Amino acid sequence: MSTHAATKTFTLEYVKTIGLTTNQNGRGFVNPYDVAFSKDGRIFVLNHCDSARRNLMRVGICSYDEEYLGEFGKGGGPADDQFSSPVAMAFDSRDRIYITDELHHRVTIFDSAGNFINKWDASGSGDGEFNGPAGIAIDGQDNVYIVDQHNSRVQKFDSNGSYVTQWGEAGSGPSQFNLPWGIAVDDSGQVYVADWRNDRIQKFTSDGKHLASFGESGEGDGQFYRPSGVAVDSDGYIYVADWGNERVQVLGPDGSFQQMLRGEATLSKWAHDYLNVNLEEKETRAISNLTPDLPPQYNTPHHISSQTEPYFWGPVSVRLDGEGKLYVTESNRHRLQIYQRA
Amino acid sequence: MSSQEIGQMAHLLRRAGFGATRDELEEYVEKGYEAVVEELLHPGDPQNLPDDIIRRYHTEQSELRLADGAAAYWMYRMITTKCPLEDKLALFWHGLFATAYVKLNQARVLLNQIDMFRRDGLGNLSTLMVEMSKDPAMIIWLDNNDNHKDAPNENFGRELLELFSLGIGNYTEQDVKECARAFTGWTLGNAEYMASRASRDSIWPYSRIAWHFEYRDYDHDDGEKTFLGETGNFSGDDIIEIIVRQEATARFICTRLFQFFAADEVDEAGEQLINSMVQSYWDSNHEIRSVLRTLFNSEYFKSDQARFARVKGPVELVVGAVRLAGSYRTPTQGIEQVARQAVYMGQGLLQPPSVEGWHEGIEWVDSGALVERVNFVAHEMSNVNNPGVRRIIERLATENGGVLSPEKLVDQCLDLLGPVMVSDSTRKSLVNFAARQGDLNLTDHQTGDDAEQRVATMLGLATSTREFQLA
């Protein structure tokens, strides 16, 4: 069973899958790491790619109905509109998209047509400098929160890009981080950080006062193994990309466990298109069991996901669109699984 | 501790591992030779670079779609493991039960096979060979997915007898046929779909799907078979049990282990050691750990005669140099290049040239490969920013009052690099080179200054010697 609910008051239901792996530019995804949504409803997909396929690095744009709409930031490289290891994205209220790059140590800003606008690229550990910027979130006032992973801190900037404040240091206590990754901000401006190697979510006020920590190491309900992404809906429910456990968990506003998703991907429109012209694969796939029972040596979530196509594999990011639909970005399966509240 | 003890321990770690730094050697010598052998034979926590770190910073090593990323992933393991024999032995089995990416188009399942070699490589040979026969990468590699009850395919059965155990001359064509019948029905889950994807190198729609073993009872020939003189309704497990009881198997496996761990060439004394290894094989009910214990504790292995009697394989050379230099201990973008260096030298991890594996020994070294070998090691060892090089500089500075004569510089560098035993003429050449700039003064040395560069240059030269190419 891929999904179970602890209470009847909260239930996420699977909607559909978008995506297809590709080894060229254009339609399809290459190790996607994050999604963001423009005001007109277009879906921007950050194709993180890898060092062996740098030429495929880009931001791809598609519609909810899988219409390919374009791409920018192509090719991997040092130019202002290129990336080296892009990690996360967020739109501000002016429909400008901010993209972090952990190897370039910079945040690049584009308009929603993909034109380069600006960059913040001071490398270091001082105020406003970065060492491996990872997660990014923007609040209703266009304050920008950036996880500065190797400096073990969160930095806050105003809408003009001016440094505002920071918090965090290396460690495992409250307000301490161990290679933090994703970040989210809720409607009231409270900030949630996926404290990746401490296996928890930390919650802060908008100026960095520690409010709570949720989770501990493990595979049980409410436990995490290397959470990479976090999102919060308008009711305060917290969605966590439990990356190391290859699953998504939902917590209530008080941190209580609500639901676990293991993934239940189906064929996307693009996947159908592929199989319809590759009939040998389509026919042999039709007689296959893609959720098999596995020998005991493959008993880790990572191994299970590598053999079980519908399950999440590399669920790096969770994001909510304007309608509250949850998008789970799977780096290793090159697709987005979409869920919505019942 | 004596230089003899250090030399002997360095020899053990070159063979049973990928070499060791002087600091590590001194810790090992404190424990004693036989205790270290037991430690190597009973691997615990390898404390290698953790998977979560690798997967976060190397996307391709999380997905493991292609051979390059998978080879780099294994490189990290070999470079950072605290249980080197576990991976050295996996490399041995990888060369013997050679399975290659080129036909599979599946990197992850090859690494799963390597995991199996780690898990079972030191144990009972029958367990290992059964697991090898069930390994989905091996099944596709040698077509056992096409070995059906009503249409046997003999490819796996033939190689099992010819290349993996008995050797030519120790079985008949009828044995091959009967062996193949016993392995009918041994296939992989969703075999038709996975074989189709493998043959088309398909990554669609959602990347590779890893493989697992599946037994199809309806496709297994359960009839009576006669194999190596024994008759019964044999399954694949039964066939393996018969194979591991054969004298030819014991001698074949022990000889291959001898050639990988002791010496490229088998002389008369080597034959005697192989006899002892075979006896350990029988005494231990076919346990590889016991066979290796006999090898490593033998007088032959510990003798001067056995030292530097093997040409380092490319992977041994590359991993050994990186471990000595202390580089690539954390996620580093260039790790794929490290794996590729071994390819340029003739040994691509997970890409053996055929089911016969690699031709080893002196065949590793042709003029092209030699240039690659020398350049890579010299590059690693002449970088003063590498932690291992910095440690050697620190030792040279503190153990010699900061001032070294040309002779002392050469001898100390050779010692801390191995010790490396070079010929008189090689040593003389190195000393002549060092003497051009007189005594070396490391007092108040700073990172990258001229004094440190002189050490780095000497380390680069010392590792460019013929002797450093040998294990």
CSV table of C-alpha atoms in Angstrom, one decimal, chain B residues 36-463:
chain,number,residue,atom,x,y,z
B,36,VAL,CA,45.9,-6.9,10.8
B,37,VAL,CA,45.3,-9.9,8.5
B,38,GLU,CA,42.3,-10.9,10.7
B,39,GLU,CA,41.0,-7.3,10.7
B,40,LEU,CA,41.2,-7.2,6.9
B,41,LEU,CA,39.5,-10.6,6.7
B,42,HIS,CA,36.6,-9.5,8.9
B,43,PRO,CA,35.5,-6.1,7.5
B,44,GLY,CA,33.3,-4.0,9.8
B,45,ASP,CA,32.0,-0.5,9.2
B,46,PRO,CA,33.9,0.8,6.1
B,47,GLN,CA,33.4,4.4,7.1
B,48,ASN,CA,33.5,5.4,3.5
B,49,LEU,CA,32.1,8.6,2.1
B,50,PRO,CA,28.4,8.3,3.0
B,51,ASP,CA,25.8,7.5,0.3
B,52,ASP,CA,23.6,10.4,1.3
B,53,ILE,CA,26.5,12.9,0.7
B,54,ILE,CA,27.4,11.3,-2.6
B,55,ARG,CA,23.9,11.3,-3.8
B,56,ARG,CA,23.2,14.9,-2.8
B,57,TYR,CA,26.2,16.3,-4.6
B,58,HIS,CA,26.5,13.9,-7.5
B,59,THR,CA,23.1,13.5,-9.2
B,60,GLU,CA,24.4,10.9,-11.6
B,61,GLN,CA,25.6,8.8,-8.7
B,62,SER,CA,22.1,8.8,-7.3
B,63,GLU,CA,20.4,7.8,-10.5
B,64,LEU,CA,23.3,5.6,-11.6
B,65,ARG,CA,22.2,5.5,-15.1
B,66,LEU,CA,25.5,5.4,-16.9
B,67,ALA,CA,28.8,3.5,-16.4
B,68,ASP,CA,30.9,6.7,-15.8
B,69,GLY,CA,28.9,7.7,-12.7
B,70,ALA,CA,28.8,4.2,-11.3
B,71,ALA,CA,32.5,3.8,-11.8
B,72,ALA,CA,33.0,7.1,-10.0
B,73,TYR,CA,30.7,5.9,-7.2
B,74,TRP,CA,32.8,2.8,-6.7
B,75,MET,CA,36.0,4.9,-6.8
B,76,TYR,CA,34.8,7.0,-3.9
B,77,ARG,CA,34.2,3.7,-2.0
B,78,MET,CA,37.7,2.4,-2.8
B,79,ILE,CA,39.3,5.7,-2.0
B,80,THR,CA,37.7,6.2,1.4
B,81,THR,CA,37.0,2.7,2.8
B,82,LYS,CA,38.5,1.6,6.1
B,83,CYS,CA,38.0,-2.0,5.0
B,84,PRO,CA,40.1,-2.1,1.9
B,85,LEU,CA,40.2,-5.9,1.4
B,86,GLU,CA,36.4,-5.9,1.0
B,87,ASP,CA,36.7,-3.8,-2.1
B,88,LYS,CA,40.0,-5.2,-3.3
B,89,LEU,CA,38.3,-8.7,-3.3
B,90,ALA,CA,35.2,-7.2,-5.0
B,91,LEU,CA,37.6,-6.0,-7.7
B,92,PHE,CA,39.0,-9.5,-8.0
B,93,TRP,CA,35.6,-11.1,-8.4
B,94,HIS,CA,34.6,-8.4,-10.8
B,95,GLY,CA,37.6,-9.4,-13.0
B,96,LEU,CA,36.8,-13.1,-12.7
B,97,PHE,CA,33.0,-13.0,-13.1
B,98,ALA,CA,33.4,-10.2,-15.5
B,99,THR,CA,30.2,-8.5,-16.4
B,100,ALA,CA,30.1,-5.3,-18.5
B,101,TYR,CA,27.9,-2.3,-19.0
B,102,VAL,CA,28.1,-2.4,-22.8
B,103,LYS,CA,25.4,-5.1,-23.1
B,104,LEU,CA,23.4,-4.3,-20.1
B,105,ASN,CA,22.9,-0.5,-20.4
B,106,GLN,CA,22.3,-0.7,-16.7
B,107,ALA,CA,24.9,0.8,-14.3
B,108,ARG,CA,23.0,0.3,-11.0
B,109,VAL,CA,22.6,-3.4,-11.4
B,110,LEU,CA,26.4,-3.7,-11.9
B,111,LEU,CA,27.0,-1.9,-8.6
B,112,ASN,CA,24.4,-4.2,-7.0
B,113,GLN,CA,26.6,-7.1,-8.3
B,114,ILE,CA,29.6,-5.5,-6.7
B,115,ASP,CA,27.7,-5.2,-3.5
B,116,MET,CA,27.0,-8.9,-3.7
B,117,PHE,CA,30.8,-9.5,-4.1
B,118,ARG,CA,31.4,-7.5,-0.9
B,119,ARG,CA,28.6,-9.3,0.9
B,120,ASP,CA,29.6,-12.9,-0.1
B,121,GLY,CA,33.1,-12.6,-1.5
B,122,LEU,CA,34.9,-13.8,1.7
B,123,GLY,CA,32.5,-16.5,2.5
B,124,ASN,CA,31.6,-19.9,1.2
B,125,LEU,CA,32.3,-20.3,-2.6
B,126,SER,CA,29.0,-22.1,-3.2
B,127,THR,CA,27.0,-19.2,-1.7
B,128,LEU,CA,28.9,-16.7,-3.8
B,129,MET,CA,28.5,-18.8,-7.0
B,130,VAL,CA,24.7,-19.3,-6.4
B,131,GLU,CA,24.3,-15.5,-5.9
B,132,MET,CA,26.4,-14.9,-8.9
B,133,SER,CA,24.2,-17.2,-10.9
B,134,LYS,CA,21.1,-15.4,-9.7
B,135,ASP,CA,22.6,-12.0,-10.3
B,136,PRO,CA,20.3,-10.2,-12.8
B,137,ALA,CA,23.3,-8.4,-14.5
B,138,MET,CA,25.0,-11.8,-15.0
B,139,ILE,CA,21.7,-13.3,-16.3
B,140,ILE,CA,21.3,-10.6,-19.0
B,141,TRP,CA,25.1,-10.6,-19.7
B,142,LEU,CA,25.2,-14.3,-20.5
B,143,ASP,CA,21.7,-14.7,-21.8
B,144,ASN,CA,20.2,-16.9,-19.1
B,145,ASN,CA,16.9,-15.0,-19.6
B,146,ASP,CA,16.8,-16.8,-22.9
B,147,ASN,CA,17.5,-20.2,-21.3
B,148,HIS,CA,14.1,-21.9,-21.4
B,149,LYS,CA,12.8,-25.3,-20.5
B,150,ASP,CA,11.9,-26.1,-24.2
B,151,ALA,CA,14.8,-24.1,-25.7
B,152,PRO,CA,18.0,-24.1,-23.6
B,153,ASN,CA,20.6,-21.4,-24.1
B,154,GLU,CA,24.0,-22.8,-23.1
B,155,ASN,CA,25.9,-19.5,-22.8
B,156,PHE,CA,25.8,-19.1,-19.0
B,157,GLY,CA,26.3,-22.8,-18.4
B,158,ARG,CA,29.4,-22.9,-20.7
B,159,GLU,CA,31.1,-19.8,-19.1
B,160,LEU,CA,30.3,-21.1,-15.6
B,161,LEU,CA,32.3,-24.2,-16.3
B,162,GLU,CA,35.0,-22.7,-18.6
B,163,LEU,CA,35.8,-19.3,-17.2
B,164,PHE,CA,34.3,-19.2,-13.7
B,165,SER,CA,35.2,-22.6,-12.1
B,166,LEU,CA,36.6,-25.8,-13.7
B,167,GLY,CA,38.5,-24.6,-16.7
B,168,ILE,CA,38.7,-26.2,-20.1
B,169,GLY,CA,39.5,-29.9,-20.1
B,170,ASN,CA,37.7,-30.6,-16.9
B,171,TYR,CA,34.2,-31.1,-18.3
B,172,THR,CA,32.4,-32.4,-21.4
B,173,GLU,CA,30.0,-30.8,-23.9
B,174,GLN,CA,27.3,-33.0,-22.4
B,175,ASP,CA,28.1,-31.4,-19.0
B,176,VAL,CA,27.6,-28.0,-20.5
B,177,LYS,CA,24.2,-29.0,-21.9
B,178,GLU,CA,23.1,-30.6,-18.6
B,179,CYS,CA,24.3,-27.5,-16.7
B,180,ALA,CA,22.3,-25.2,-18.9
B,181,ARG,CA,19.2,-27.3,-18.3
B,182,ALA,CA,19.6,-27.0,-14.6
B,183,PHE,CA,19.6,-23.2,-14.8
B,184,THR,CA,16.4,-22.9,-16.9
B,185,GLY,CA,13.8,-20.7,-15.3
B,186,TRP,CA,16.5,-18.6,-13.6
B,187,THR,CA,15.7,-15.2,-14.9
B,188,LEU,CA,14.9,-11.6,-13.8
B,189,GLY,CA,11.6,-9.9,-12.9
B,190,ASN,CA,9.8,-8.5,-15.9
B,191,ALA,CA,12.4,-10.2,-18.1
B,192,GLU,CA,10.8,-9.5,-21.4
B,193,TYR,CA,10.4,-5.7,-20.7
B,194,MET,CA,13.8,-5.4,-19.1
B,195,ALA,CA,15.6,-7.3,-21.9
B,196,SER,CA,13.8,-5.1,-24.5
B,197,ARG,CA,14.8,-1.9,-22.7
B,198,ALA,CA,18.4,-3.2,-22.3
B,199,SER,CA,18.8,-4.0,-26.0
B,200,ARG,CA,17.4,-0.6,-27.0
B,201,ASP,CA,19.3,1.3,-24.3
B,202,SER,CA,16.0,2.8,-23.3
B,203,ILE,CA,15.8,5.3,-20.6
B,204,TRP,CA,12.1,6.0,-21.2
B,205,PRO,CA,9.7,6.9,-19.9
B,206,TYR,CA,11.1,7.5,-16.4
B,207,SER,CA,14.7,6.3,-16.5
B,208,ARG,CA,16.1,2.9,-15.8
B,209,ILE,CA,14.3,0.3,-13.7
B,210,ALA,CA,16.8,-1.8,-11.7
B,211,TRP,CA,16.6,-5.6,-11.9
B,212,HIS,CA,16.0,-8.4,-9.5
B,213,PHE,CA,16.2,-12.2,-9.7
B,214,GLU,CA,13.0,-14.2,-10.5
B,215,TYR,CA,12.6,-18.0,-10.6
B,216,ARG,CA,10.0,-19.2,-13.0
B,217,ASP,CA,9.1,-22.7,-12.0
B,218,TYR,CA,7.0,-23.3,-15.1
B,219,ASP,CA,10.1,-22.6,-17.3
B,220,HIS,CA,12.5,-24.9,-15.3
B,221,ASP,CA,13.5,-28.3,-16.6
B,222,ASP,CA,13.2,-30.5,-13.6
B,223,GLY,CA,14.1,-33.7,-15.4
B,224,GLU,CA,17.0,-36.0,-14.6
B,225,LYS,CA,20.4,-34.8,-15.5
B,226,THR,CA,23.9,-36.3,-15.4
B,227,PHE,CA,26.6,-33.8,-14.6
B,228,LEU,CA,30.2,-34.5,-13.9
B,229,GLY,CA,29.4,-38.1,-13.3
B,230,GLU,CA,26.5,-37.5,-10.9
B,231,THR,CA,22.9,-38.1,-11.7
B,232,GLY,CA,19.7,-36.5,-10.3
B,233,ASN,CA,17.0,-34.0,-10.9
B,234,PHE,CA,19.5,-31.2,-10.4
B,235,SER,CA,18.6,-27.5,-10.0
B,236,GLY,CA,21.1,-24.7,-10.4
B,237,ASP,CA,21.9,-24.9,-6.7
B,238,ASP,CA,22.8,-28.6,-7.0
B,239,ILE,CA,25.0,-27.9,-10.0
B,240,ILE,CA,27.0,-25.3,-7.9
B,241,GLU,CA,27.3,-27.8,-5.1
B,242,ILE,CA,28.9,-30.3,-7.4
B,243,ILE,CA,31.2,-27.7,-9.0
B,244,VAL,CA,32.6,-26.5,-5.7
B,245,ARG,CA,33.5,-30.1,-4.7
B,246,GLN,CA,35.7,-30.5,-7.7
B,247,GLU,CA,39.5,-30.4,-7.3
B,248,ALA,CA,39.8,-28.4,-10.6
B,249,THR,CA,37.6,-25.7,-9.1
B,250,ALA,CA,39.6,-25.5,-5.9
B,251,ARG,CA,42.8,-25.2,-7.9
B,252,PHE,CA,41.4,-22.7,-10.4
B,253,ILE,CA,40.1,-20.4,-7.7
B,254,CYS,CA,43.2,-20.6,-5.5
B,255,THR,CA,45.5,-20.0,-8.5
B,256,ARG,CA,43.5,-16.9,-9.6
B,257,LEU,CA,43.6,-15.6,-6.0
B,258,PHE,CA,47.4,-16.2,-5.9
B,259,GLN,CA,47.9,-14.3,-9.1
B,260,PHE,CA,45.8,-11.4,-8.0
B,261,PHE,CA,47.2,-11.1,-4.4
B,262,ALA,CA,50.6,-12.7,-4.5
B,263,ALA,CA,52.5,-12.7,-7.8
B,264,ASP,CA,51.7,-12.4,-11.5
B,265,GLU,CA,53.8,-15.5,-12.3
B,266,VAL,CA,53.5,-18.9,-10.4
B,267,ASP,CA,56.9,-20.4,-9.7
B,268,GLU,CA,57.7,-23.6,-7.8
B,269,ALA,CA,57.4,-22.0,-4.4
B,270,GLY,CA,54.2,-20.4,-5.6
B,271,GLU,CA,52.8,-23.8,-6.5
B,272,GLN,CA,53.5,-25.0,-3.0
B,273,LEU,CA,51.6,-22.1,-1.6
B,274,ILE,CA,48.7,-22.8,-3.9
B,275,ASN,CA,48.7,-26.3,-2.6
B,276,SER,CA,48.4,-25.0,0.9
B,277,MET,CA,45.5,-22.7,-0.2
B,278,VAL,CA,43.7,-25.6,-1.8
B,279,GLN,CA,44.1,-27.5,1.5
B,280,SER,CA,42.6,-24.6,3.4
B,281,TYR,CA,39.7,-24.6,0.9
B,282,TRP,CA,38.9,-28.2,1.7
B,283,ASP,CA,39.5,-27.8,5.4
B,284,SER,CA,37.2,-24.8,5.7
B,285,ASN,CA,34.4,-26.2,3.5
B,286,HIS,CA,35.2,-23.9,0.6
B,287,GLU,CA,35.6,-20.7,2.5
B,288,ILE,CA,37.5,-17.9,0.7
B,289,ARG,CA,38.4,-16.2,3.9
B,290,SER,CA,40.4,-19.2,5.0
B,291,VAL,CA,42.1,-19.5,1.7
B,292,LEU,CA,43.2,-15.8,1.9
B,293,ARG,CA,44.3,-16.2,5.5
B,294,THR,CA,46.7,-19.0,4.4
B,295,LEU,CA,48.0,-16.8,1.6
B,296,PHE,CA,48.6,-13.6,3.6
B,297,ASN,CA,50.2,-15.5,6.5
B,298,SER,CA,52.5,-17.7,4.3
B,299,GLU,CA,56.2,-17.3,4.4
B,300,TYR,CA,56.1,-16.9,0.6
B,301,PHE,CA,53.8,-13.9,0.8
B,302,LYS,CA,55.9,-12.3,3.6
B,303,SER,CA,59.2,-12.9,1.9
B,304,ASP,CA,61.2,-10.3,0.0
B,305,GLN,CA,60.7,-12.4,-3.1
B,306,ALA,CA,57.0,-11.6,-3.2
B,307,ARG,CA,57.4,-7.9,-2.9
B,308,PHE,CA,56.9,-5.8,-6.0
B,309,ALA,CA,56.2,-9.0,-7.9
B,310,ARG,CA,53.0,-7.7,-9.4
B,311,VAL,CA,52.3,-4.9,-11.9
B,312,LYS,CA,49.7,-2.7,-10.3
B,313,GLY,CA,46.4,-2.8,-12.2
B,314,PRO,CA,45.2,0.6,-13.3
B,315,VAL,CA,42.5,0.8,-10.6
B,316,GLU,CA,45.0,-0.2,-8.0
B,317,LEU,CA,47.4,2.4,-9.2
B,318,VAL,CA,44.8,5.2,-9.4
B,319,VAL,CA,43.1,4.5,-6.1
B,320,GLY,CA,46.5,3.9,-4.4
B,321,ALA,CA,47.8,7.3,-5.6
B,322,VAL,CA,44.7,9.1,-4.5
B,323,ARG,CA,44.7,7.5,-1.1
B,324,LEU,CA,48.3,8.4,-0.7
B,325,ALA,CA,47.6,12.0,-1.8
B,326,GLY,CA,44.6,12.2,0.5
B,327,SER,CA,42.5,13.8,-2.3
B,328,TYR,CA,38.9,13.2,-3.2
B,329,ARG,CA,37.8,12.5,0.4
B,330,THR,CA,34.8,14.8,0.0
B,331,PRO,CA,32.4,15.3,-3.0
B,332,THR,CA,34.6,16.6,-5.8
B,333,GLN,CA,33.5,17.5,-9.3
B,334,GLY,CA,36.5,15.8,-10.8
B,335,ILE,CA,35.8,12.3,-9.5
B,336,GLU,CA,34.5,11.1,-12.8
B,337,GLN,CA,37.9,12.0,-14.3
B,338,VAL,CA,39.6,9.9,-11.7
B,339,ALA,CA,37.5,6.9,-12.8
B,340,ARG,CA,38.2,7.8,-16.5
B,341,GLN,CA,42.0,7.8,-15.8
B,342,ALA,CA,41.8,4.1,-15.1
B,343,VAL,CA,39.9,3.7,-18.4
B,344,TYR,CA,42.8,5.5,-20.3
B,345,MET,CA,45.2,3.1,-18.6
B,346,GLY,CA,43.2,0.1,-19.8
B,347,GLN,CA,40.8,-0.8,-17.0
B,348,GLY,CA,37.3,0.8,-17.0
B,349,LEU,CA,35.5,-0.2,-13.9
B,350,LEU,CA,32.2,-2.0,-14.8
B,351,GLN,CA,33.5,-2.2,-18.3
B,352,PRO,CA,35.7,-5.3,-18.6
B,353,PRO,CA,36.5,-6.0,-22.3
B,354,SER,CA,34.8,-9.4,-22.3
B,355,VAL,CA,33.6,-12.2,-20.1
B,356,GLU,CA,37.2,-13.2,-19.7
B,357,GLY,CA,37.9,-10.0,-17.8
B,358,TRP,CA,41.2,-8.1,-18.1
B,359,HIS,CA,44.5,-9.5,-19.1
B,360,GLU,CA,46.7,-8.6,-16.2
B,361,GLY,CA,50.3,-8.5,-15.2
B,362,ILE,CA,52.8,-7.0,-17.7
B,363,GLU,CA,50.0,-6.6,-20.2
B,364,TRP,CA,48.8,-3.6,-18.2
B,365,VAL,CA,51.8,-1.6,-19.3
B,366,ASP,CA,52.2,-0.5,-22.9
B,367,SER,CA,53.8,2.8,-23.9
B,368,GLY,CA,50.5,4.7,-24.0
B,369,ALA,CA,49.3,3.4,-20.7
B,370,LEU,CA,52.6,4.0,-19.1
B,371,VAL,CA,52.5,7.7,-19.9
B,372,GLU,CA,49.0,7.9,-18.4
B,373,ARG,CA,50.1,6.0,-15.3
B,374,VAL,CA,53.1,8.2,-14.7
B,375,ASN,CA,51.4,11.4,-15.4
B,376,PHE,CA,48.4,10.7,-13.1
B,377,VAL,CA,50.4,9.7,-10.1
B,378,ALA,CA,52.9,12.5,-10.5
B,379,HIS,CA,50.1,15.0,-10.8
B,380,GLU,CA,48.5,13.8,-7.6
B,381,MET,CA,51.7,13.6,-5.6
B,382,SER,CA,53.2,16.8,-6.7
B,383,ASN,CA,50.3,19.0,-5.6
B,384,VAL,CA,51.3,20.5,-2.3
B,385,ASN,CA,47.7,21.3,-1.5
B,386,ASN,CA,46.7,17.6,-1.3
B,387,PRO,CA,46.5,16.5,2.4
B,388,GLY,CA,48.7,13.5,1.9
B,389,VAL,CA,51.4,15.5,0.4
B,390,ARG,CA,51.2,18.1,3.1
B,391,ARG,CA,51.5,15.4,5.7
B,392,ILE,CA,54.7,14.1,4.0
B,393,ILE,CA,56.1,17.6,4.0
B,394,GLU,CA,55.3,18.0,7.7
B,395,ARG,CA,57.0,14.8,8.5
B,396,LEU,CA,60.1,15.7,6.5
B,397,ALA,CA,60.3,19.1,8.3
B,398,THR,CA,59.8,17.8,11.8
B,399,GLU,CA,61.8,14.6,11.6
B,400,ASN,CA,65.0,16.1,10.1
B,401,GLY,CA,65.4,19.4,12.0
B,402,GLY,CA,64.1,21.2,8.9
B,403,VAL,CA,67.2,20.6,6.8
B,404,LEU,CA,67.8,17.7,4.4
B,405,SER,CA,70.7,16.8,2.3
B,406,PRO,CA,69.9,15.7,-1.3
B,407,GLU,CA,70.5,12.0,-0.3
B,408,LYS,CA,68.3,12.4,2.8
B,409,LEU,CA,65.5,14.1,0.7
B,410,VAL,CA,65.5,11.2,-1.8
B,411,ASP,CA,65.7,8.5,0.8
B,412,GLN,CA,63.0,10.0,3.0
B,413,CYS,CA,60.6,10.6,0.1
B,414,LEU,CA,61.0,7.0,-1.1
B,415,ASP,CA,60.5,5.8,2.4
B,416,LEU,CA,57.4,7.8,3.1
B,417,LEU,CA,55.9,6.9,-0.3
B,418,GLY,CA,55.9,3.2,0.4
B,419,PRO,CA,58.6,2.4,1.2
B,420,VAL,CA,59.5,2.2,-2.5
B,421,MET,CA,62.5,0.1,-3.2
B,422,VAL,CA,64.4,1.5,-6.2
B,423,SER,CA,67.5,0.4,-8.0
B,424,ASP,CA,70.9,2.0,-7.2
B,425,SER,CA,70.9,3.7,-10.6
B,426,THR,CA,67.4,5.2,-10.0
B,427,ARG,CA,68.4,6.4,-6.6
B,428,LYS,CA,71.5,8.0,-8.0
B,429,SER,CA,69.5,9.8,-10.7
B,430,LEU,CA,67.1,11.2,-8.1
B,431,VAL,CA,70.0,12.3,-5.8
B,432,ASN,CA,71.7,14.0,-8.7
B,433,PHE,CA,68.5,15.9,-9.5
B,434,ALA,CA,68.0,16.9,-5.9
B,435,ALA,CA,71.7,18.0,-5.6
B,436,ARG,CA,71.2,20.6,-8.3
B,437,GLN,CA,69.7,22.8,-5.6
B,438,GLY,CA,71.8,21.6,-2.7
B,439,ASP,CA,70.4,21.0,0.8
B,440,LEU,CA,66.6,21.5,1.3
B,441,ASN,CA,65.7,23.8,4.1
B,442,LEU,CA,62.1,23.3,5.3
B,443,THR,CA,62.5,25.6,8.3
B,444,ASP,CA,59.6,28.0,8.4
B,445,HIS,CA,58.2,26.5,5.2
B,446,GLN,CA,54.9,28.0,3.9
B,447,THR,CA,52.3,26.3,1.7
B,448,GLY,CA,53.5,26.3,-1.9
B,449,ASP,CA,56.8,28.0,-1.3
B,450,ASP,CA,60.0,27.0,-3.1
B,451,ALA,CA,61.0,24.5,-0.4
B,452,GLU,CA,57.7,22.7,-0.6
B,453,GLN,CA,57.7,22.7,-4.3
B,454,ARG,CA,61.1,20.9,-4.2
B,455,VAL,CA,59.5,18.2,-2.1
B,456,ALA,CA,56.5,18.0,-4.4
B,457,THR,CA,58.8,17.7,-7.4
B,458,MET,CA,60.8,14.9,-5.8
B,459,LEU,CA,57.5,13.1,-4.8
B,460,GLY,CA,56.4,13.4,-8.4
B,461,LEU,CA,59.7,12.0,-9.7
B,462,ALA,CA,59.8,9.2,-7.1
B,463,THR,CA,56.4,8.1,-8.1
